[in-house]
Coordinates of N, CA and C in Angstrom, one line a residue:
X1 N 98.2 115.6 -50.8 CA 98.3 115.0 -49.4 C 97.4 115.6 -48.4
X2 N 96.9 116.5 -48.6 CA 95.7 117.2 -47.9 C 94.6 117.1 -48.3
X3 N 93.8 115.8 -47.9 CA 92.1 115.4 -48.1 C 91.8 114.5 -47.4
X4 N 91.2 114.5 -46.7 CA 89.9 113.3 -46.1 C 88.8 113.0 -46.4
X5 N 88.3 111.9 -46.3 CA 86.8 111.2 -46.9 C 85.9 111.2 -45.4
X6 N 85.0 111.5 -45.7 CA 84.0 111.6 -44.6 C 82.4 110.9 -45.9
X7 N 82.3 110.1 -44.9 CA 80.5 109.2 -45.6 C 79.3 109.6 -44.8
X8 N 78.7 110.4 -45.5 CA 77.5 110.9 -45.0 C 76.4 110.5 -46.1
X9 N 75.7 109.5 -45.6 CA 74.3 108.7 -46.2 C 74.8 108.3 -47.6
X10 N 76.0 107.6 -47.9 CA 76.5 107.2 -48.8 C 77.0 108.1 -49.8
X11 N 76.8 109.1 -49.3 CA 77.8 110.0 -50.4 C 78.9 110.3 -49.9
X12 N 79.9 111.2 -50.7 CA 81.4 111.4 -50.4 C 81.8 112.5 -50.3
X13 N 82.3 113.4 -49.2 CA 82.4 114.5 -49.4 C 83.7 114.8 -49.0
X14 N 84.8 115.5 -50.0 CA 86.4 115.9 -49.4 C 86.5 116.8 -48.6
X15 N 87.3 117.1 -48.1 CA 87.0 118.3 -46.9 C 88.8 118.2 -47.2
X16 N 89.3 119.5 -48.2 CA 90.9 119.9 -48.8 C 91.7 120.4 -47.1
X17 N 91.0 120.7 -46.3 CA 91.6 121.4 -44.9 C 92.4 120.0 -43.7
X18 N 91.6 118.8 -44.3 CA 92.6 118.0 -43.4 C 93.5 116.7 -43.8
X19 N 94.1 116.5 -43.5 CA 95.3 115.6 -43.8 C 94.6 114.1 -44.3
X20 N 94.9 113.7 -45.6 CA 94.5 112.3 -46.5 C 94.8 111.3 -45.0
X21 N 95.9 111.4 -44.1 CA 95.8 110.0 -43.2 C 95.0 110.1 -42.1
X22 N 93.7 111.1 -42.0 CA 92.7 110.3 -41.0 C 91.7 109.6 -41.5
X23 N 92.2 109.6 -43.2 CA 91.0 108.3 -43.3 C 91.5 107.4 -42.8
X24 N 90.2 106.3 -42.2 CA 89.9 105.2 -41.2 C 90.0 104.1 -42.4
X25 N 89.7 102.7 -41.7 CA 89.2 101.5 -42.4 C 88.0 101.2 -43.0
X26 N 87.0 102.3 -42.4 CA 85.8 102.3 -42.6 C 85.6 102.6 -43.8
X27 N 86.2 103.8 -43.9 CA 86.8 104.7 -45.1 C 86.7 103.5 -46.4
X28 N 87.2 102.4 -46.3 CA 87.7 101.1 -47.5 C 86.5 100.3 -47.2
X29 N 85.8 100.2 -46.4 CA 85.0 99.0 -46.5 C 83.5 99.2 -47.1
X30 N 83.4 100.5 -47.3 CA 82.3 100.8 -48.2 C 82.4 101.2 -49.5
X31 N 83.2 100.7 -50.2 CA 83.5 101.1 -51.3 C 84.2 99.4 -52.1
X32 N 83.6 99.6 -53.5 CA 83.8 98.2 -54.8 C 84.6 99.2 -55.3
X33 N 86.3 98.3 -55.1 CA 87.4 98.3 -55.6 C 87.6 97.6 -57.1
X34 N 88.6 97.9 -57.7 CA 88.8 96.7 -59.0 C 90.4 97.2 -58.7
X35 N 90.7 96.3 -58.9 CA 92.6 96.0 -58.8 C 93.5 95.8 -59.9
X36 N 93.7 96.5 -60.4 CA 94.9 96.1 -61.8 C 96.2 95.9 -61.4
X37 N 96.7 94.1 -61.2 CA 97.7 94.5 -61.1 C 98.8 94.2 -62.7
X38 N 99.9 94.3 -62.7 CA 101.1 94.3 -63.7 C 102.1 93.6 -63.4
X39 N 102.3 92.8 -63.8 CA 103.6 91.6 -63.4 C 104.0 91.2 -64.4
X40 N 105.4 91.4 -64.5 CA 106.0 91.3 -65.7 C 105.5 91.8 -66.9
X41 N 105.5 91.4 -67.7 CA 104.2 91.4 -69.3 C 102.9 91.7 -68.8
X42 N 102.4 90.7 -68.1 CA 101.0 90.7 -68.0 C 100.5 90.9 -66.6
X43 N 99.1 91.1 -67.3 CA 98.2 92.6 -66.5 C 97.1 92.0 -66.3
X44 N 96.2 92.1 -64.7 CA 95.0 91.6 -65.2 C 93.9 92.4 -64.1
X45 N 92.8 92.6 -64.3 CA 91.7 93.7 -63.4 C 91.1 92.4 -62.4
X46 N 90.6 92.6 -61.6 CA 89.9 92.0 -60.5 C 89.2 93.0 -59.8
X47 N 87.7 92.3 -59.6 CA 86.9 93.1 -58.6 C 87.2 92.6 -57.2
X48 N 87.2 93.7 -56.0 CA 87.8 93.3 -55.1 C 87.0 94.1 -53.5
X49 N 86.8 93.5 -53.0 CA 86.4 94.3 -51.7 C 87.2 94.0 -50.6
X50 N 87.1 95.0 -50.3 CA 88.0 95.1 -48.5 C 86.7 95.0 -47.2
X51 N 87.0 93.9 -46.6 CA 85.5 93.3 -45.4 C 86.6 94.1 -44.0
X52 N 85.2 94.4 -43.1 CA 85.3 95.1 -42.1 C 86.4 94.3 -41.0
X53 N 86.1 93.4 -41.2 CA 87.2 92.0 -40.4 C 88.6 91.8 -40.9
X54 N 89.2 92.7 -42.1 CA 90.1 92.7 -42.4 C 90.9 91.9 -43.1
X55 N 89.6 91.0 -43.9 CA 89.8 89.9 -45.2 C 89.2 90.7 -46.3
X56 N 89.6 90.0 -47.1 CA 89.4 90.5 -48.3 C 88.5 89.5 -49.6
X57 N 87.5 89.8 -50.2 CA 86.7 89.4 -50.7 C 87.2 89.5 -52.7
X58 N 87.6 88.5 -53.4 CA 87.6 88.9 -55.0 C 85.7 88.5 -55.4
X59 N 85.7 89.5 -56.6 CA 85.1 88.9 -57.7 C 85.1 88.2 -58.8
X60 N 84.7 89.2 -60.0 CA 84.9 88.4 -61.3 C 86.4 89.3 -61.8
X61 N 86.9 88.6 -62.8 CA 88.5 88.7 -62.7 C 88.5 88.6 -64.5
X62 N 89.5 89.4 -65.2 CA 89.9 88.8 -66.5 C 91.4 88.0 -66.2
X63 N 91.5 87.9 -65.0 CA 93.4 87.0 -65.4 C 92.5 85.3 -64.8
X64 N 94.1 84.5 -64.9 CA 93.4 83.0 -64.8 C 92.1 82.8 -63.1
X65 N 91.6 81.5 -63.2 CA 90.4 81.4 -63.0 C 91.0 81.0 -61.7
X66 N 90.9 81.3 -60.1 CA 91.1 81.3 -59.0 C 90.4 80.2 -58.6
X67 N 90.8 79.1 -58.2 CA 89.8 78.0 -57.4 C 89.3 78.0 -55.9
X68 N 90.0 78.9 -55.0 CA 90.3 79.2 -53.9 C 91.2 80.6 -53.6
X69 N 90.7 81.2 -52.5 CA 91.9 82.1 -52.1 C 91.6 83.0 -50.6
X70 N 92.3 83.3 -49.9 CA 91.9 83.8 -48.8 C 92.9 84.7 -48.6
X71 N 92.4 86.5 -48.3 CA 93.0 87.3 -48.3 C 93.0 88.1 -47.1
X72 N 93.8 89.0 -46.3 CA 93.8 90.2 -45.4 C 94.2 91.3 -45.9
X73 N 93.9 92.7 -45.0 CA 94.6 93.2 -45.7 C 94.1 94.5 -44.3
X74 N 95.2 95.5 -43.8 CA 95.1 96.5 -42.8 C 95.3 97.9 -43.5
X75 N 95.0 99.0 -42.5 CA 96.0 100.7 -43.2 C 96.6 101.0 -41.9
X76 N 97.7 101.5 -42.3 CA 98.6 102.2 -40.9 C 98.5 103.6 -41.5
X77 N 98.2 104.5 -40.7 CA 97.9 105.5 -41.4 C 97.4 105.7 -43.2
X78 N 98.7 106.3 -43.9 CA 97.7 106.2 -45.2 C 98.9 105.2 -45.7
X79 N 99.3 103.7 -45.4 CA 99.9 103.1 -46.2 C 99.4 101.9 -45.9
X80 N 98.8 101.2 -47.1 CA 97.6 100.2 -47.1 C 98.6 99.0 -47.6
X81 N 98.6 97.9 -46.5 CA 99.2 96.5 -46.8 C 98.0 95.2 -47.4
X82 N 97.7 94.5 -48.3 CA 97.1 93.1 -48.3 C 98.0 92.3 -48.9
X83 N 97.6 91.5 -48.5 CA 98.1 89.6 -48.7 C 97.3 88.9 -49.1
X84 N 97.1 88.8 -50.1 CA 96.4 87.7 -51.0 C 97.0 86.3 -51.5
X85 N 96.5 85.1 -51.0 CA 97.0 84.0 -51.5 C 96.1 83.2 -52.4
X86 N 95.9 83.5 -53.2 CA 95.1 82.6 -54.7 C 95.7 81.4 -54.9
X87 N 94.5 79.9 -55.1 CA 95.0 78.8 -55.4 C 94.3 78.7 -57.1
X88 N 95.2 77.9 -57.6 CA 94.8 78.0 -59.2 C 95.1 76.2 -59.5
X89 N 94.2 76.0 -60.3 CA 94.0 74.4 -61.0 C 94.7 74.2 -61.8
X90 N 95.7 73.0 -62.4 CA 95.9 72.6 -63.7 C 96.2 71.5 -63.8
X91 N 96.8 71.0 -64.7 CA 96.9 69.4 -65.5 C 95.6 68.7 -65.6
X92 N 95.6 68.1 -66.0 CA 94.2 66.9 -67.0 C 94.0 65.7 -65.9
X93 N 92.8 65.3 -66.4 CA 92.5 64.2 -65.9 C 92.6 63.2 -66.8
X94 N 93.3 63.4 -67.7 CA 93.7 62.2 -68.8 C 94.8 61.3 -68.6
X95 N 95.1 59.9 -68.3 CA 95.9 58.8 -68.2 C 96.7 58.4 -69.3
X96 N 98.1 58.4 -68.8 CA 99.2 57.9 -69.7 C 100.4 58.1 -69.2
X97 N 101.3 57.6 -70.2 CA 102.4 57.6 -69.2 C 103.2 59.1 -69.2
X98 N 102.9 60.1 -70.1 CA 103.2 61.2 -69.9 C 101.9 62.4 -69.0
X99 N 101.0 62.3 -68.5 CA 100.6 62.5 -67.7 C 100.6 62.9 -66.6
X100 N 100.7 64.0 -66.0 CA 101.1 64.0 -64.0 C 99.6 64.6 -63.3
X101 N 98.3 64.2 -64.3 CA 97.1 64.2 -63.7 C 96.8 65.8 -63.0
X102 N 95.5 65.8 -62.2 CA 95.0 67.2 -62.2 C 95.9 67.5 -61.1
X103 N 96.4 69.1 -60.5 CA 96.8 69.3 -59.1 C 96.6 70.7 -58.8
X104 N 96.5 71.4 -57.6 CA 96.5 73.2 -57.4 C 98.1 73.3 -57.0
X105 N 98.3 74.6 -57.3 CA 99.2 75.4 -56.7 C 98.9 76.8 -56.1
X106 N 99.6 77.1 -55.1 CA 99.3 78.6 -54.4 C 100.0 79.5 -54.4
X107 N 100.0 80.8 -55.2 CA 100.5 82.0 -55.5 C 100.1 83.1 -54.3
X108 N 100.7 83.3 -53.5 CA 100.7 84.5 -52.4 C 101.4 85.7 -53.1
X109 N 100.8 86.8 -53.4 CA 101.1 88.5 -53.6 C 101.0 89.2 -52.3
X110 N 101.8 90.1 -51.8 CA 101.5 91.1 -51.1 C 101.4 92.6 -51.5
X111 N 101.0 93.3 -51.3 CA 100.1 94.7 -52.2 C 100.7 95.5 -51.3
X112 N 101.2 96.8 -51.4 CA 101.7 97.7 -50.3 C 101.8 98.9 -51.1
X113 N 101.3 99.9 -50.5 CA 100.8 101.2 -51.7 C 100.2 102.6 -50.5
X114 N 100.0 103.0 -51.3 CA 99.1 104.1 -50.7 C 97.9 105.0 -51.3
X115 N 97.7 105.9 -50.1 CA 96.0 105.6 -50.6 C 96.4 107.4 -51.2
X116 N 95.5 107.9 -52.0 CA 95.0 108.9 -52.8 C 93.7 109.4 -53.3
X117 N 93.0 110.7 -53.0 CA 91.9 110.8 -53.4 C 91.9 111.4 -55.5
X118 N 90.9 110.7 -56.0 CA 90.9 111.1 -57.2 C 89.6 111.8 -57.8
X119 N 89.7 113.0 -57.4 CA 87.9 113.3 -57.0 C 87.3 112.9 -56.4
X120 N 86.6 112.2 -56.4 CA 85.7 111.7 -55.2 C 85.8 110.1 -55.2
X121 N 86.6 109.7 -56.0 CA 86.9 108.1 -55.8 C 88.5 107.9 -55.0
X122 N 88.3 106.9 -54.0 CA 90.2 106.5 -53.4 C 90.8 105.6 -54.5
X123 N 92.1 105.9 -54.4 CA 92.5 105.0 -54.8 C 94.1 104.8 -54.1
X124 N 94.1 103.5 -54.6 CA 95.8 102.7 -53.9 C 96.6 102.4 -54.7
X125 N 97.6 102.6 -54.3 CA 98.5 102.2 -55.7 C 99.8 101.9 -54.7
X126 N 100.9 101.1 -56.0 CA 102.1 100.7 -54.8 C 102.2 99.6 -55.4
X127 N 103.7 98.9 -54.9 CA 104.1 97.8 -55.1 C 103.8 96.4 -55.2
X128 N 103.9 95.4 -55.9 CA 103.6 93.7 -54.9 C 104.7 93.4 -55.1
X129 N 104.7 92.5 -53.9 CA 105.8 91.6 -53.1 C 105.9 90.6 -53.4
X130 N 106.7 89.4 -54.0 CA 106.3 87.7 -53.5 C 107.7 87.4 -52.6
X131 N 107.3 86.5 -51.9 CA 108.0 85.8 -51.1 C 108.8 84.5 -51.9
X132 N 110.0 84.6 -52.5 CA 110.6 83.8 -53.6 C 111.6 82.8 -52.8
X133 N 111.1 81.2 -53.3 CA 112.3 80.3 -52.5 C 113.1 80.1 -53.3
X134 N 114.4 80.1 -52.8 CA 115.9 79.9 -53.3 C 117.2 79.2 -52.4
X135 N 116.1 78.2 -51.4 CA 117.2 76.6 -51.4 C 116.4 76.8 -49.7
X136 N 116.2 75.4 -50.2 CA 115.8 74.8 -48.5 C 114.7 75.2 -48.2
X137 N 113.5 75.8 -48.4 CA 112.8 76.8 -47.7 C 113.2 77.8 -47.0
X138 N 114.2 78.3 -47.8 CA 114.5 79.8 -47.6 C 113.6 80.7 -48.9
X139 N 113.4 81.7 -48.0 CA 112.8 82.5 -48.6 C 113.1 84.3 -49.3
X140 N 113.3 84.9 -50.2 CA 113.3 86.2 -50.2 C 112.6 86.8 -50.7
X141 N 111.9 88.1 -50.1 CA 111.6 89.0 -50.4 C 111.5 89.4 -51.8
X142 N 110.5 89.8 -53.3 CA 111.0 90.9 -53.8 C 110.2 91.5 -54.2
X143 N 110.4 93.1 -55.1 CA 109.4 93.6 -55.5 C 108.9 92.6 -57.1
X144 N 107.6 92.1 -57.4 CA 107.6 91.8 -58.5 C 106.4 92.0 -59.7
X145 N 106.3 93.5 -59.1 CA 105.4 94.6 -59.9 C 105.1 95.3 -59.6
X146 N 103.6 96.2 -60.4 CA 102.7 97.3 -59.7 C 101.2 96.8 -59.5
X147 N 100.5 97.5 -58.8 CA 99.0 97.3 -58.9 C 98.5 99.0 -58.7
X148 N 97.0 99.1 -58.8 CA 96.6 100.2 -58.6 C 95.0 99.8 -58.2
X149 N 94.4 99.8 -57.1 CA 92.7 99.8 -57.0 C 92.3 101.2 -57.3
X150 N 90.8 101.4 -57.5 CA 90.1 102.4 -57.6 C 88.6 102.0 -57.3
X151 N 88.7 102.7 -56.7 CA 87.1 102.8 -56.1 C 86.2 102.8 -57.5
X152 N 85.4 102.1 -57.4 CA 84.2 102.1 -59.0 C 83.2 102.6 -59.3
X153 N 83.1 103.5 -57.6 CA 81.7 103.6 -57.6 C 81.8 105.2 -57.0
X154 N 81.8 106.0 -58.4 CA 81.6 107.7 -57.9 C 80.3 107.9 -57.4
X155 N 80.5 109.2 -56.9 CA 79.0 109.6 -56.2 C 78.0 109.5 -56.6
X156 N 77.9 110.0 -58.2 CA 76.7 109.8 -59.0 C 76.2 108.2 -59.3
X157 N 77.2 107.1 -59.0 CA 76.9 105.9 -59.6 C 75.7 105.8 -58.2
X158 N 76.4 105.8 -56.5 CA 75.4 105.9 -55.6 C 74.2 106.2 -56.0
X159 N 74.4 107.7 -56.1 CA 73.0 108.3 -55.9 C 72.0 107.5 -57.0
X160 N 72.6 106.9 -58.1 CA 71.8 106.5 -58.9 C 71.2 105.0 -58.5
X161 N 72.2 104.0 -57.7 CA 71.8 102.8 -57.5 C 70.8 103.2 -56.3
X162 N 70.6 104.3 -55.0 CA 69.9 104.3 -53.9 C 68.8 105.0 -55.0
X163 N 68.7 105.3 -55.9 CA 67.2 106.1 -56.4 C 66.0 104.6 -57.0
X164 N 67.1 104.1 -57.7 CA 66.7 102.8 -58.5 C 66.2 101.4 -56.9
X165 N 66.7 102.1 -56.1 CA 66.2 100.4 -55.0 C 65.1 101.5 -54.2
X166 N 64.8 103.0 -54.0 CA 63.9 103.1 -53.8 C 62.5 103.5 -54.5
X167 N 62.5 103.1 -55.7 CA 61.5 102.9 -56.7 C 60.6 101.8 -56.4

């Protein structure tokens, strides 16, 4: 619980003397995340960045294929909230009378964790949330798994991508 991240010319340096919650937001927005999260049985990685505006950007992903999605995500001291709502595609465009044709549906997770330094990479870890209906558009709360980000990109991966773009 005693470390802060300080960015000086893209590298990362811990400084053990002061307290993990003055890292900033800044702190998250220079850094390629990947997200594992765990839900029920299944588990799936996603590349993920956190934008200075407070949205949230995916990449390439091994769980199903995202058609849409629009994310936020803040830190109150060191306990880091996002809200991700992913839209996903299914049914066929094939005709008949058992058919109910193509349509999306929208899965909203909320992520709520905290931050940790792992050597020189952050990482989050913590809970997800869904918001579950159960009559009327009523809605409850629950926990319905784990996740964990980690930073991907240690010091040395830097130093090596700034040597390679100034070649």
């Amino acid at each position: 619980p005693f470390h802060c991240v300080h960015s000086v010319d893209n590298d990362v340096a811990v400084d053990i003397a002061a307290p993990l919650h003055y890292v900033s937001g800044s702190d998250l927005t220079s850094r390629d995340f990947q997200i594992e999260e765990l839900e029920d049985r299944e588990g799936c990685e996603t590349e993920l960045w956190l934008n200075e505006d407070g949205t949230v950007t995916i990449g390439a992903t091994n769980g199903p294929s995202v058609k849409d999605y629009v994310g936020n995500w803040e830190l109150i001291e060191t306990s880091f909230r996002m809200r991700l709502t992913r839209s996903y595609g299914a049914g066929s465009s094939s005709t008949g009378a058992n058919c109910i044709g193509e349509f999306t549906y929208d899965i909203t997770r909320e992520f709520w964790g905290t931050l940790e330094m792992i050597g020189t990479s952050m990482s989050i870890s913590g809970k997800t949330h869904a918001n579950t209906e159960f009559s009327n558009d009523n809605f409850i709360e629950s926990e319905v798994g784990f996740f964990s980000m980690i930073d991907r990109c240690s010091k040395e991966q830097n130093f090596g991508q700034s040597m390679m773009l100034s070649v």
